[in-house]
XYZ file of N, CA, C and O in Angstrom:
592
model
N -91.209 15.647 -53.146
C -90.235 14.764 -52.544
C -88.855 15.335 -52.822
O -88.627 15.963 -53.847
N -87.961 15.061 -51.927
C -86.571 15.470 -52.069
C -85.679 14.278 -51.817
O -85.943 13.469 -50.928
N -84.608 14.238 -52.586
C -83.632 13.173 -52.387
C -82.235 13.762 -52.461
O -81.966 14.659 -53.258
N -81.389 13.254 -51.606
C -79.956 13.503 -51.709
C -79.362 12.167 -52.131
O -79.481 11.170 -51.416
N -78.795 12.151 -53.327
C -78.224 10.931 -53.884
C -76.709 11.065 -53.876
O -76.171 12.049 -54.377
N -76.045 10.087 -53.288
C -74.587 10.065 -53.250
C -74.091 8.798 -53.925
O -74.585 7.705 -53.633
N -73.137 8.986 -54.831
C -72.474 7.829 -55.435
C -71.500 7.298 -54.395
O -70.700 8.054 -53.852
N -71.619 6.007 -54.095
C -70.806 5.427 -53.023
C -70.045 4.197 -53.500
O -70.460 3.503 -54.429
N -68.924 3.954 -52.821
C -68.206 2.687 -52.977
C -68.833 1.640 -52.084
O -68.836 0.455 -52.390
N -69.377 2.113 -50.944
C -70.109 1.250 -50.021
C -70.919 2.128 -49.080
O -70.583 3.297 -48.865
N -71.979 1.555 -48.529
C -72.811 2.278 -47.564
C -73.591 1.263 -46.747
O -73.865 0.148 -47.201
N -73.940 1.673 -45.529
C -74.725 0.792 -44.670
C -75.550 1.622 -43.703
O -75.272 2.801 -43.478
N -76.560 0.977 -43.134
C -77.390 1.612 -42.121
C -77.652 0.596 -41.015
O -77.888 -0.584 -41.279
N -77.551 1.071 -39.772
C -77.843 0.232 -38.615
C -78.888 0.915 -37.744
O -78.980 2.141 -37.699
N -79.668 0.088 -37.047
C -80.660 0.559 -36.090
C -80.426 -0.218 -34.805
O -80.433 -1.448 -34.816
N -80.179 0.497 -33.719
C -79.905 -0.136 -32.423
C -78.789 -1.187 -32.530
O -78.880 -2.279 -31.959
N -77.773 -0.863 -33.314
C -76.627 -1.744 -33.461
C -76.835 -2.916 -34.406
O -75.940 -3.734 -34.596
N -78.014 -3.007 -35.019
C -78.321 -4.102 -35.936
C -78.271 -3.584 -37.369
O -78.943 -2.603 -37.706
N -77.496 -4.234 -38.211
C -77.388 -3.871 -39.610
C -78.712 -4.152 -40.310
O -79.200 -5.280 -40.292
N -79.312 -3.098 -40.916
C -80.582 -3.294 -41.633
C -80.414 -3.180 -43.135
O -81.294 -3.591 -43.882
N -79.312 -2.606 -43.591
C -79.072 -2.481 -45.014
C -77.615 -2.217 -45.299
O -76.954 -1.494 -44.542
N -77.105 -2.800 -46.384
C -75.700 -2.618 -46.740
C -75.528 -2.847 -48.236
O -76.116 -3.785 -48.791
N -74.751 -1.980 -48.880
C -74.453 -2.144 -50.304
C -72.970 -1.901 -50.552
O -72.277 -1.305 -49.732
N -72.526 -2.365 -51.702
C -71.212 -2.004 -52.218
C -71.391 -0.788 -53.113
O -72.086 0.164 -52.761
N -70.848 -0.845 -54.304
C -70.922 0.262 -55.244
C -72.376 0.549 -55.620
O -73.153 -0.369 -55.898
N -72.745 1.825 -55.602
C -74.107 2.176 -55.971
C -74.505 3.550 -55.493
O -73.680 4.455 -55.397
N -75.797 3.671 -55.187
C -76.391 4.932 -54.758
C -76.887 4.823 -53.318
O -77.643 3.916 -52.982
N -76.492 5.785 -52.491
C -77.119 6.008 -51.196
C -78.132 7.118 -51.425
O -77.759 8.216 -51.856
N -79.404 6.822 -51.189
C -80.470 7.795 -51.402
C -81.103 8.147 -50.067
O -81.702 7.293 -49.409
N -80.945 9.402 -49.656
C -81.657 9.928 -48.488
C -82.944 10.525 -49.031
O -82.913 11.407 -49.898
N -84.087 10.061 -48.549
C -85.378 10.395 -49.136
C -86.259 11.155 -48.154
O -86.566 10.646 -47.072
N -86.648 12.365 -48.558
C -87.563 13.180 -47.764
C -88.897 13.310 -48.464
O -88.953 13.424 -49.693
N -89.967 13.316 -47.685
C -91.316 13.373 -48.248
C -92.063 14.536 -47.633
O -92.092 14.701 -46.415
N -92.660 15.357 -48.515
C -93.425 16.518 -48.084
C -94.914 16.223 -48.042
O -95.382 15.226 -48.613
N -95.692 17.085 -47.399
C -97.126 16.827 -47.205
C -97.948 16.851 -48.499
O -99.028 16.278 -48.540
N -97.459 17.480 -49.536
C -98.205 17.572 -50.789
C -97.744 16.547 -51.823
O -98.224 16.541 -52.955
N -96.810 15.689 -51.472
C -96.254 14.736 -52.431
C -97.278 13.672 -52.812
O -98.162 13.327 -52.023
N -97.122 13.160 -54.034
C -98.086 12.214 -54.590
C -97.377 10.946 -55.075
O -96.152 10.919 -55.205
N -98.172 9.930 -55.380
C -97.624 8.702 -55.945
C -96.977 8.965 -57.297
O -95.948 8.376 -57.621
N -97.555 9.850 -58.085
C -96.982 10.186 -59.395
C -95.595 10.792 -59.224
O -94.652 10.421 -59.930
N -95.445 11.702 -58.271
C -94.132 12.296 -58.002
C -93.146 11.248 -57.516
O -91.976 11.255 -57.889
N -93.615 10.351 -56.675
C -92.773 9.274 -56.156
C -92.224 8.432 -57.295
O -91.013 8.168 -57.369
N -93.103 8.027 -58.197
C -92.703 7.194 -59.325
C -91.707 7.935 -60.223
O -90.713 7.362 -60.670
N -91.980 9.203 -60.462
C -91.124 10.013 -61.328
C -89.734 10.196 -60.712
O -88.720 10.092 -61.403
N -89.699 10.455 -59.411
C -88.420 10.642 -58.733
C -87.611 9.353 -58.761
O -86.408 9.369 -59.050
N -88.253 8.237 -58.479
C -87.549 6.957 -58.485
C -86.957 6.684 -59.860
O -85.776 6.336 -59.988
N -87.756 6.852 -60.891
C -87.288 6.613 -62.257
C -86.104 7.512 -62.593
O -85.114 7.065 -63.173
N -86.195 8.775 -62.220
C -85.126 9.734 -62.507
C -83.825 9.335 -61.805
O -82.753 9.289 -62.419
N -83.919 9.055 -60.510
C -82.715 8.730 -59.747
C -82.038 7.470 -60.271
O -80.817 7.441 -60.455
N -82.826 6.436 -60.508
C -82.251 5.163 -60.936
C -81.666 5.216 -62.341
O -80.861 4.373 -62.712
N -82.052 6.222 -63.117
C -81.553 6.332 -64.486
C -80.363 7.279 -64.630
O -79.814 7.402 -65.726
N -79.956 7.911 -63.543
C -78.837 8.856 -63.638
C -77.541 8.143 -64.017
O -77.230 7.077 -63.492
N -76.818 8.770 -64.905
C -75.528 8.227 -65.354
C -74.426 9.050 -64.684
O -73.977 10.064 -65.237
N -74.004 8.607 -63.517
C -73.013 9.391 -62.757
C -71.772 8.589 -62.385
O -70.967 9.041 -61.574
N -71.622 7.419 -62.998
C -70.391 6.650 -62.816
C -69.489 6.920 -64.014
O -69.972 7.100 -65.136
N -68.200 6.944 -63.767
C -67.270 7.300 -64.833
C -66.966 6.122 -65.754
O -66.848 4.981 -65.310
N -66.842 6.452 -67.036
C -66.481 5.442 -68.026
C -64.960 5.397 -68.181
O -64.229 6.031 -67.413
N -64.487 4.655 -69.172
C -63.046 4.480 -69.370
C -62.334 5.773 -69.750
O -61.118 5.876 -69.637
N -63.111 6.801 -70.149
C -62.528 8.090 -70.505
C -62.637 9.112 -69.374
O -62.350 10.288 -69.567
N -63.103 8.655 -68.209
C -63.234 9.554 -67.068
C -64.473 10.436 -67.119
O -64.601 11.371 -66.335
N -65.403 10.154 -68.011
C -66.643 10.927 -68.137
C -67.754 10.245 -67.357
O -67.864 9.019 -67.342
N -68.603 11.036 -66.723
C -69.777 10.482 -66.048
C -70.764 10.068 -67.129
O -71.501 10.887 -67.656
N -70.745 8.798 -67.460
C -71.520 8.316 -68.578
C -72.176 6.959 -68.321
O -72.867 6.440 -69.175
N -71.947 6.388 -67.137
C -72.462 5.055 -66.834
C -73.510 5.120 -65.722
O -73.397 5.916 -64.792
N -74.501 4.250 -65.842
C -75.548 4.174 -64.834
C -75.389 2.963 -63.939
O -74.433 2.193 -64.060
N -76.344 2.784 -63.053
C -76.324 1.653 -62.117
C -76.209 0.312 -62.832
O -75.427 -0.547 -62.431
N -76.989 0.132 -63.871
C -76.977 -1.137 -64.595
C -75.597 -1.416 -65.188
O -75.110 -2.545 -65.134
N -74.962 -0.365 -65.728
C -73.653 -0.528 -66.365
C -72.575 -0.999 -65.399
O -71.637 -1.687 -65.805
N -72.692 -0.600 -64.135
C -71.648 -0.926 -63.155
C -72.076 -2.020 -62.172
O -71.337 -2.348 -61.257
N -73.281 -2.571 -62.373
C -73.770 -3.595 -61.446
C -74.006 -3.027 -60.059
O -73.768 -3.703 -59.056
N -74.497 -1.789 -60.006
C -74.664 -1.089 -58.732
C -75.903 -1.492 -57.959
O -76.822 -2.122 -58.490
N -75.913 -1.085 -56.693
C -77.013 -1.360 -55.771
C -77.546 -0.051 -55.211
O -76.957 1.007 -55.399
N -78.635 -0.156 -54.465
C -79.297 1.021 -53.905
C -79.556 0.820 -52.413
O -80.038 -0.231 -52.000
N -79.237 1.856 -51.632
C -79.584 1.905 -50.210
C -80.428 3.149 -50.006
O -79.995 4.255 -50.346
N -81.651 2.979 -49.499
C -82.582 4.082 -49.293
C -82.801 4.288 -47.799
O -83.094 3.334 -47.075
N -82.674 5.548 -47.362
C -82.858 5.896 -45.958
C -83.841 7.063 -45.880
O -83.626 8.102 -46.525
N -84.915 6.905 -45.114
C -85.874 8.004 -44.938
C -85.197 9.141 -44.173
O -84.410 8.907 -43.250
N -85.514 10.382 -44.573
C -84.791 11.534 -44.026
C -85.721 12.746 -43.973
O -85.673 13.609 -44.848
N -86.579 12.819 -42.955
C -87.529 13.922 -42.860
C -86.824 15.270 -42.713
O -87.375 16.310 -43.071
N -85.588 15.277 -42.241
C -84.876 16.541 -42.034
C -84.542 17.253 -43.347
O -84.147 18.415 -43.330
N -84.734 16.581 -44.486
C -84.536 17.263 -45.770
C -85.562 18.376 -45.962
O -85.386 19.249 -46.794
N -86.626 18.337 -45.179
C -87.637 19.391 -45.222
C -87.507 20.357 -44.042
O -88.435 21.091 -43.739
N -86.365 20.359 -43.400
C -86.129 21.278 -42.297
C -85.963 22.713 -42.785
O -85.437 22.954 -43.868
N -86.415 23.642 -41.988
C -86.265 25.063 -42.301
C -85.396 25.720 -41.238
O -85.623 25.545 -40.034
N -84.425 26.470 -41.705
C -83.520 27.188 -40.798
C -83.732 28.701 -40.890
O -82.834 29.472 -40.571
N -84.909 29.109 -41.334
C -85.180 30.541 -41.540
C -85.193 31.335 -40.247
O -84.775 32.474 -40.221
N -85.685 30.725 -39.171
C -85.811 31.454 -37.908
C -84.965 30.794 -36.837
O -84.961 29.575 -36.699
N -84.268 31.613 -36.086
C -83.524 31.111 -34.941
C -82.405 30.154 -35.314
O -81.949 30.093 -36.444
N -81.984 29.400 -34.305
C -80.866 28.477 -34.492
C -81.283 27.017 -34.492
O -80.468 26.136 -34.735
N -82.554 26.762 -34.204
C -83.036 25.383 -34.198
C -83.994 25.199 -35.372
O -85.014 25.886 -35.467
N -83.694 24.287 -36.277
C -84.570 24.089 -37.435
C -85.948 23.589 -37.020
O -86.100 22.932 -35.991
N -86.943 23.930 -37.859
C -88.253 23.301 -37.668
C -88.478 22.349 -38.840
O -87.840 22.458 -39.878
N -89.350 21.406 -38.630
C -89.582 20.372 -39.625
C -91.054 20.305 -40.034
O -91.555 19.263 -40.426
N -91.719 21.455 -39.969
C -93.136 21.510 -40.322
C -93.369 21.208 -41.803
O -94.468 20.849 -42.194
N -92.334 21.344 -42.625
C -92.460 21.083 -44.050
C -92.434 19.616 -44.417
O -92.670 19.257 -45.572
N -92.143 18.751 -43.460
C -92.098 17.309 -43.730
C -93.486 16.694 -43.551
O -94.256 17.119 -42.690
N -93.763 15.702 -44.355
C -95.032 14.984 -44.211
C -95.030 14.162 -42.934
O -93.984 13.677 -42.496
N -96.195 14.009 -42.335
C -96.338 13.136 -41.175
C -96.286 11.684 -41.610
O -96.407 11.363 -42.800
N -96.122 10.787 -40.653
C -95.989 9.365 -40.964
C -97.161 8.787 -41.775
O -96.948 7.926 -42.623
N -98.376 9.269 -41.534
C -99.535 8.729 -42.247
C -99.436 8.959 -43.755
O -99.953 8.174 -44.548
N -98.765 10.016 -44.158
C -98.551 10.311 -45.579
C -97.206 9.754 -46.059
O -97.101 9.213 -47.163
N -96.188 9.908 -45.234
C -94.828 9.584 -45.657
C -94.556 8.081 -45.762
O -93.882 7.637 -46.693
N -95.070 7.296 -44.824
C -94.771 5.859 -44.837
C -95.240 5.185 -46.133
O -94.464 4.465 -46.763
N -96.494 5.413 -46.563
C -96.906 4.764 -47.815
C -96.059 5.198 -49.025
O -95.759 4.373 -49.892
N -95.659 6.460 -49.080
C -94.841 6.912 -50.209
C -93.421 6.361 -50.120
O -92.820 6.006 -51.141
N -92.892 6.266 -48.921
C -91.571 5.661 -48.729
C -91.604 4.196 -49.177
O -90.737 3.731 -49.925
N -92.628 3.476 -48.744
C -92.754 2.068 -49.129
C -92.975 1.919 -50.626
O -92.464 0.982 -51.254
N -93.714 2.847 -51.221
C -93.914 2.826 -52.675
C -92.581 3.038 -53.392
O -92.299 2.375 -54.390
N -91.766 3.973 -52.895
C -90.463 4.232 -53.493
C -89.609 2.959 -53.463
O -88.981 2.600 -54.464
N -89.590 2.280 -52.332
C -88.851 1.025 -52.221
C -89.358 -0.006 -53.232
O -88.575 -0.692 -53.895
N -90.670 -0.111 -53.352
C -91.280 -1.057 -54.285
C -90.907 -0.717 -55.724
O -90.609 -1.608 -56.529
N -90.912 0.564 -56.053
C -90.568 0.992 -57.411
C -89.096 0.691 -57.730
O -88.770 0.330 -58.862
N -88.234 0.830 -56.742
C -86.824 0.460 -56.940
C -86.730 -1.021 -57.278
O -86.025 -1.425 -58.212
N -87.450 -1.832 -56.521
C -87.422 -3.275 -56.745
C -87.975 -3.631 -58.121
O -87.402 -4.442 -58.851
N -89.088 -3.011 -58.489
C -89.696 -3.271 -59.792
C -88.760 -2.878 -60.933
O -88.811 -3.464 -62.013
N -87.903 -1.883 -60.704
C -86.963 -1.426 -61.720
C -85.720 -2.318 -61.798
O -84.843 -2.086 -62.621
N -85.654 -3.314 -60.918
C -84.526 -4.239 -60.948
C -83.443 -3.952 -59.929
O -82.368 -4.547 -59.972
N -83.749 -3.045 -58.994
C -82.780 -2.687 -57.944
C -83.414 -2.883 -56.579
O -83.821 -1.919 -55.933
N -83.539 -4.142 -56.121
C -84.135 -4.362 -54.803
C -83.337 -3.584 -53.765
O -82.151 -3.854 -53.582
N -83.969 -2.598 -53.145
C -83.186 -1.718 -52.277
C -82.921 -2.301 -50.899
O -83.768 -2.963 -50.309
N -81.742 -2.047 -50.426
C -81.457 -2.185 -49.011
C -82.043 -0.909 -48.392
O -82.195 0.107 -49.073
N -82.366 -0.949 -47.101
C -82.985 0.256 -46.534
C -82.899 0.265 -45.022
O -82.612 -0.748 -44.386
N -83.195 1.447 -44.502
C -83.291 1.614 -43.064
C -84.701 1.299 -42.596
O -85.473 0.653 -43.307
N -85.036 1.788 -41.409
C -86.372 1.607 -40.848
C -86.979 2.987 -40.659
O -86.414 3.841 -39.956
N -88.114 3.210 -41.294
C -88.761 4.515 -41.250
C -88.966 4.974 -39.810
O -89.482 4.232 -38.983
N -88.546 6.187 -39.518
C -88.752 6.795 -38.207
C -87.770 6.375 -37.129
O -87.808 6.904 -36.019
N -86.896 5.428 -37.431
C -85.940 4.949 -36.424
C -84.744 5.895 -36.324
O -84.462 6.667 -37.242
N -84.044 5.818 -35.213
C -82.772 6.514 -35.057
C -81.724 5.625 -35.720
O -81.395 4.559 -35.204
N -81.254 6.062 -36.881
C -80.367 5.225 -37.698
C -78.955 5.799 -37.717
O -78.757 6.999 -37.611
N -78.016 4.904 -37.874
C -76.616 5.274 -38.080
C -76.270 4.882 -39.510
O -76.339 3.704 -39.875
N -75.936 5.881 -40.316
C -75.638 5.653 -41.724
C -74.156 5.896 -41.948
O -73.627 6.931 -41.526
N -73.503 4.951 -42.592
C -72.104 5.143 -42.960
C -72.007 5.008 -44.472
O -72.758 4.254 -45.098
N -71.081 5.766 -45.043
C -70.879 5.660 -46.484
C -69.455 6.032 -46.828
O -68.827 6.839 -46.151
N -68.973 5.400 -47.868
C -67.707 5.779 -48.470
C -68.093 6.450 -49.781
O -68.454 5.776 -50.758
N -68.092 7.785 -49.769
C -68.500 8.545 -50.937
C -67.467 8.387 -52.038
O -66.272 8.438 -51.782
N -67.955 8.209 -53.247
C -67.102 7.979 -54.405
C -67.082 9.237 -55.260
O -68.087 9.612 -55.851
N -65.975 9.898 -55.313
C -65.817 11.105 -56.134
C -65.327 12.295 -55.342
O -64.214 12.740 -55.562
N -66.075 12.853 -54.462
C -67.475 12.568 -54.145
C -68.419 13.140 -55.202
O -68.150 14.180 -55.793
N -69.495 12.420 -55.431
C -70.568 12.874 -56.309
C -71.845 12.836 -55.482
O -72.256 11.772 -55.027
N -72.442 14.002 -55.263
C -73.673 14.109 -54.487
C -74.614 15.069 -55.199
O -74.203 16.173 -55.576
N -75.854 14.654 -55.377
C -76.854 15.465 -56.060
C -78.085 15.626 -55.172
O -78.471 14.685 -54.470
N -78.694 16.797 -55.240
C -79.962 17.045 -54.576
C -81.019 17.126 -55.679
O -80.888 17.922 -56.611
N -82.034 16.273 -55.577
C -83.088 16.229 -56.598
C -84.425 16.434 -55.899
O -84.742 15.731 -54.932
N -85.197 17.397 -56.391
C -86.503 17.723 -55.820
C -87.551 17.537 -56.911
O -87.327 17.967 -58.055
N -88.669 16.916 -56.584
C -89.699 16.682 -57.604
C -90.243 17.990 -58.171
O -90.760 17.993 -59.284
N -90.137 19.073 -57.432
C -90.612 20.356 -57.972
C -89.752 20.814 -59.144
O -90.151 21.691 -59.910
N -88.567 20.222 -59.312
C -87.688 20.568 -60.416
C -87.794 19.599 -61.588
O -87.136 19.781 -62.618
N -88.590 18.542 -61.444
C -88.695 17.538 -62.513
C -89.834 17.835 -63.444
O -90.829 18.376 -63.109
């Protein structure tokens, strides 16, 4: 699994002009799922992301986590995180898991966020979504389960 996590002041996602998720201060997580990903990796990635201390404390150090700042989570499925640009000018997405594999892991990730005390706002899997965010810092991290 791959995630792009951005510390945000606010973020939202709409589908067909309808707001499906919105947060204030917190994490915008773009989540990609590969064909070999497992529930164990999903759980590990969720735990890692939610425990990151990337908010600044009174000394300007990144030392505070979501709980410390009363933050929220917005999760958006993003199969293009598995895009390959090795050949030509048009990326291929053969590295992304198909819906039969990705949907259950995406839903598990959402459930794990909720169980951890961060009921996630979210988009709609597979939909054409419009995501807006006010990046804070900016602080953006790419986390891949192969590195955990």
